[in-house]
Coordinates of C-alpha atoms in Angstrom, one line a residue:
M506 CA 91.0 83.1 105.7
E507 CA 92.0 86.7 106.4
R508 CA 89.1 89.1 106.5
P509 CA 89.4 92.1 104.2
V510 CA 89.8 95.6 105.7
K511 CA 86.5 97.5 106.1
V512 CA 87.7 100.7 107.8
K513 CA 91.1 102.2 107.6
V514 CA 92.1 105.2 109.8
D515 CA 95.3 106.7 108.6
H516 CA 97.2 109.3 110.7
L517 CA 93.9 110.9 111.8
T518 CA 94.5 114.2 113.6
K519 CA 91.8 116.6 114.9
R520 CA 92.3 120.0 116.5
F521 CA 89.7 122.4 117.8
G522 CA 91.6 125.6 117.5
D523 CA 94.8 125.2 119.6
L524 CA 93.4 122.1 121.4
L525 CA 94.8 118.9 119.9
V526 CA 92.3 116.1 120.6
L527 CA 93.3 113.2 118.2
D528 CA 97.0 112.9 117.6
D529 CA 98.1 110.9 114.6
V530 CA 95.7 107.9 115.1
S531 CA 96.1 105.0 112.8
F532 CA 94.3 101.6 112.8
Q533 CA 92.2 99.2 110.7
V534 CA 88.9 97.4 111.3
K535 CA 88.3 94.1 109.5
K536 CA 85.0 93.3 107.8
G537 CA 82.6 91.8 110.2
E538 CA 84.8 92.6 113.2
F539 CA 83.5 93.7 116.6
L540 CA 86.0 96.4 117.7
C541 CA 85.8 98.1 121.1
I542 CA 87.5 101.4 121.7
V543 CA 88.1 102.2 125.4
G544 CA 89.8 105.0 127.1
P545 CA 89.5 107.6 129.9
T546 CA 86.4 109.8 130.0
G547 CA 86.9 112.8 127.8
C548 CA 89.8 111.4 125.8
G549 CA 88.3 111.9 122.4
K550 CA 86.4 108.7 121.6
T551 CA 83.3 110.4 120.5
T552 CA 85.4 112.9 118.5
F553 CA 86.7 110.0 116.5
L554 CA 83.2 108.8 115.6
N555 CA 82.1 112.3 114.7
S556 CA 85.1 112.5 112.4
L557 CA 84.2 109.2 110.8
T558 CA 80.7 110.3 110.1
G559 CA 81.7 113.7 108.8
L560 CA 80.0 115.6 111.6
Y561 CA 83.5 117.0 112.2
D562 CA 86.0 118.0 109.6
I563 CA 89.3 116.3 110.2
T564 CA 92.5 118.4 110.6
A565 CA 94.8 115.8 108.9
G566 CA 94.9 112.2 107.9
S567 CA 92.1 110.1 106.4
I568 CA 89.3 107.6 107.1
S569 CA 88.3 105.2 104.4
I570 CA 85.6 102.5 104.1
D571 CA 86.3 99.7 101.6
G572 CA 89.2 101.7 100.2
E573 CA 87.2 104.8 99.5
P574 CA 86.9 108.0 101.5
A575 CA 84.2 107.6 104.2
D576 CA 81.0 109.1 102.8
L577 CA 77.6 108.5 104.5
K578 CA 75.9 109.3 101.1
K579 CA 77.7 106.3 99.6
H580 CA 78.3 103.9 102.5
S581 CA 75.7 102.3 104.7
V582 CA 76.5 103.4 108.2
A583 CA 74.3 103.4 111.3
Y584 CA 75.1 105.4 114.4
I585 CA 73.7 104.7 117.9
F586 CA 74.2 107.6 120.2
Q587 CA 74.6 107.8 124.0
E588 CA 71.1 109.4 124.3
Y589 CA 67.9 107.6 123.4
S590 CA 67.0 108.6 119.9
T591 CA 63.5 107.2 119.5
M592 CA 60.9 109.6 118.0
P593 CA 58.1 110.0 120.6
W594 CA 55.4 110.5 118.1
L595 CA 56.0 107.1 116.5
T596 CA 55.1 103.7 117.8
V597 CA 57.8 101.0 118.4
E598 CA 57.1 99.5 115.0
Q599 CA 57.2 102.9 113.2
N600 CA 60.5 103.7 115.0
V601 CA 62.0 100.4 113.8
Q602 CA 60.8 101.1 110.3
F603 CA 62.0 104.6 110.2
G604 CA 65.6 104.1 108.8
L605 CA 64.2 101.8 106.1
S606 CA 61.6 104.3 105.1
I607 CA 64.3 107.1 104.9
K608 CA 66.2 104.8 102.5
R609 CA 63.0 104.5 100.5
E610 CA 62.9 100.7 100.7
K611 CA 59.8 99.0 99.3
P612 CA 56.9 98.8 101.7
G613 CA 57.1 95.0 101.8
T614 CA 60.8 95.1 102.7
V615 CA 60.1 97.7 105.4
R616 CA 57.5 95.5 107.0
R617 CA 59.6 92.3 106.8
Q618 CA 62.8 93.8 108.1
A619 CA 61.1 95.6 111.0
E620 CA 59.2 92.4 111.9
K621 CA 62.4 90.3 111.8
Y622 CA 64.4 92.6 114.1
M623 CA 61.5 93.4 116.5
E624 CA 61.2 89.7 117.0
M625 CA 64.9 89.2 117.5
V626 CA 65.0 91.7 120.4
G627 CA 61.6 90.9 121.9
L628 CA 59.7 93.9 120.8
T629 CA 56.9 92.3 118.8
P630 CA 54.4 92.4 121.7
F631 CA 55.1 96.1 122.1
R632 CA 54.9 97.1 118.5
G633 CA 52.0 99.5 119.1
Y634 CA 53.5 101.2 122.2
Y635 CA 54.9 104.7 122.2
P636 CA 58.4 105.5 123.6
D637 CA 57.0 107.2 126.8
Q638 CA 55.4 103.8 127.6
L639 CA 58.7 101.9 127.6
S640 CA 61.5 101.3 130.1
A641 CA 65.1 102.4 129.4
S642 CA 66.1 98.9 128.3
M643 CA 63.1 98.7 125.9
L644 CA 64.0 102.1 124.4
Q645 CA 67.5 100.9 123.7
R646 CA 66.1 97.7 122.0
V647 CA 64.1 99.9 119.7
V648 CA 67.2 101.9 118.7
I649 CA 69.2 98.8 118.2
A650 CA 66.5 97.0 116.2
R651 CA 66.1 100.2 114.0
A652 CA 69.9 100.2 113.3
F653 CA 70.1 96.5 112.4
A654 CA 66.9 96.6 110.4
T655 CA 68.7 98.7 107.7
E656 CA 71.4 96.0 107.7
P657 CA 74.3 98.5 107.7
E658 CA 77.7 97.6 106.5
L659 CA 79.1 99.5 109.5
L660 CA 77.5 100.2 112.9
L661 CA 78.9 102.8 115.2
M662 CA 77.9 102.7 118.9
D663 CA 78.7 105.4 121.3
E664 CA 78.4 104.2 124.9
P665 CA 74.8 103.0 124.3
Y666 CA 74.4 101.3 127.6
G667 CA 76.0 103.8 129.9
Q668 CA 72.7 104.8 131.5
L669 CA 71.6 101.2 132.3
D670 CA 72.3 99.2 135.4
T671 CA 74.6 96.2 135.3
E672 CA 72.0 93.4 134.9
L673 CA 70.1 95.2 132.1
R674 CA 73.4 96.0 130.4
Y675 CA 74.5 92.4 130.2
K676 CA 71.2 91.3 128.9
L677 CA 71.3 93.9 126.1
E678 CA 75.0 93.2 125.4
N679 CA 74.1 89.5 124.8
E680 CA 71.3 90.5 122.5
L681 CA 73.7 92.7 120.6
L682 CA 76.3 89.9 120.2
G683 CA 73.5 87.7 118.9
L684 CA 72.5 90.3 116.3
W685 CA 76.1 90.9 115.3
K686 CA 76.8 87.2 114.7
Q687 CA 73.7 86.8 112.6
S688 CA 74.1 89.9 110.6
G689 CA 77.8 90.0 110.0
T690 CA 77.8 93.8 110.4
T691 CA 81.1 95.5 111.3
V692 CA 80.8 97.1 114.7
I693 CA 82.9 99.9 116.3
F694 CA 81.8 100.2 119.9
I695 CA 82.9 103.1 122.0
T696 CA 83.0 102.8 125.8
H697 CA 84.8 103.9 129.0
N698 CA 83.6 100.7 130.7
I699 CA 86.5 98.3 130.7
E700 CA 84.5 95.3 131.6
E701 CA 82.1 96.0 128.8
A702 CA 85.0 96.3 126.3
V703 CA 86.4 92.9 127.4
Y704 CA 82.9 91.3 127.3
L705 CA 82.1 92.4 123.8
G706 CA 85.2 93.1 121.7
E707 CA 87.1 90.7 119.4
R708 CA 89.8 93.3 119.6
I709 CA 90.2 96.3 122.0
L710 CA 91.9 99.6 121.2
V711 CA 93.1 101.3 124.4
L712 CA 93.4 105.1 124.0
S713 CA 95.5 107.5 126.0
N714 CA 94.3 110.7 127.6
K715 CA 94.3 113.9 125.4
P716 CA 96.0 114.5 123.1
T717 CA 94.7 111.0 122.2
S718 CA 96.7 108.3 120.6
I719 CA 96.4 104.5 120.6
K720 CA 98.2 103.2 123.6
R721 CA 97.8 99.5 122.8
E722 CA 95.8 97.1 120.6
L723 CA 94.8 93.9 122.3
E724 CA 93.3 90.8 120.8
N725 CA 90.5 89.2 122.7
P726 CA 90.6 85.4 122.1
L727 CA 88.1 84.6 124.9
P728 CA 85.2 82.4 123.5
L729 CA 81.6 83.7 123.4
P730 CA 79.6 83.9 125.6
R731 CA 82.2 85.2 128.0
D732 CA 82.3 84.4 131.7
I733 CA 83.2 87.6 133.7
A734 CA 84.5 85.4 136.5
A735 CA 86.9 83.3 134.4
P736 CA 90.6 83.8 135.0
G737 CA 91.3 84.8 131.4
F738 CA 88.5 87.5 131.5
I739 CA 89.8 88.9 134.8
A740 CA 93.4 89.0 133.5
L741 CA 92.5 90.8 130.3
R742 CA 90.3 93.3 132.2
Q743 CA 93.2 94.0 134.6
Q744 CA 95.5 94.5 131.7
V745 CA 93.2 97.1 130.1
T746 CA 92.7 98.7 133.5
D747 CA 96.4 99.1 134.1
L748 CA 96.9 100.6 130.6
I749 CA 94.2 103.2 131.3
K750 CA 95.2 103.9 134.9
W751 CA 98.8 104.8 134.1
W752 CA 98.4 107.4 131.3

């Protein structure tokens, strides 16, 4: 059965003065899809996310969620930034509860949801710790658990593992895939790491250099969990690499 369209980007254009960053970008994201967007550093990937969330006014075109103009007051959207965004004065548990509290969920719901997602990412033994007592990977777990605890309809992730070493990144990526499969959340994942895009995405959008357009859309049929040494993985990774290399 064909999944319905969750996000529709239609002829999106963004200028900063005379600088054209996004040039007539159009694509769709299906409900429950894990979409990776990959492109050269500085090509405008983050500008797209900031346009979707309304942090930037778009110059032309439109972005819709479930057929309506994207509006964070109406649509449940979570955003995980490149930088760690834990609040240092709150414990792990309080950080995970924070988004639910902002949404004014009932205290019992806040506790249950936080408990559920802390357990899923291995944070329960550290619930009383503060961020300055945690490693980099644990900090990212807090941020991810906080995002999923609100059970958003759309999760935006902007290079969340860029500061981690390879071993930690794979571990957290596997946890992320587990959370995504259980929750059914639609995920748009931004990265400049080609291997990460091939490891995670059901579909990969390859962007050009600025002014940014979509160079290619690639389906990723490789079964999960993915083997980075498998011939199919290596072939798809090389295909994406070649697309980015020859802009």
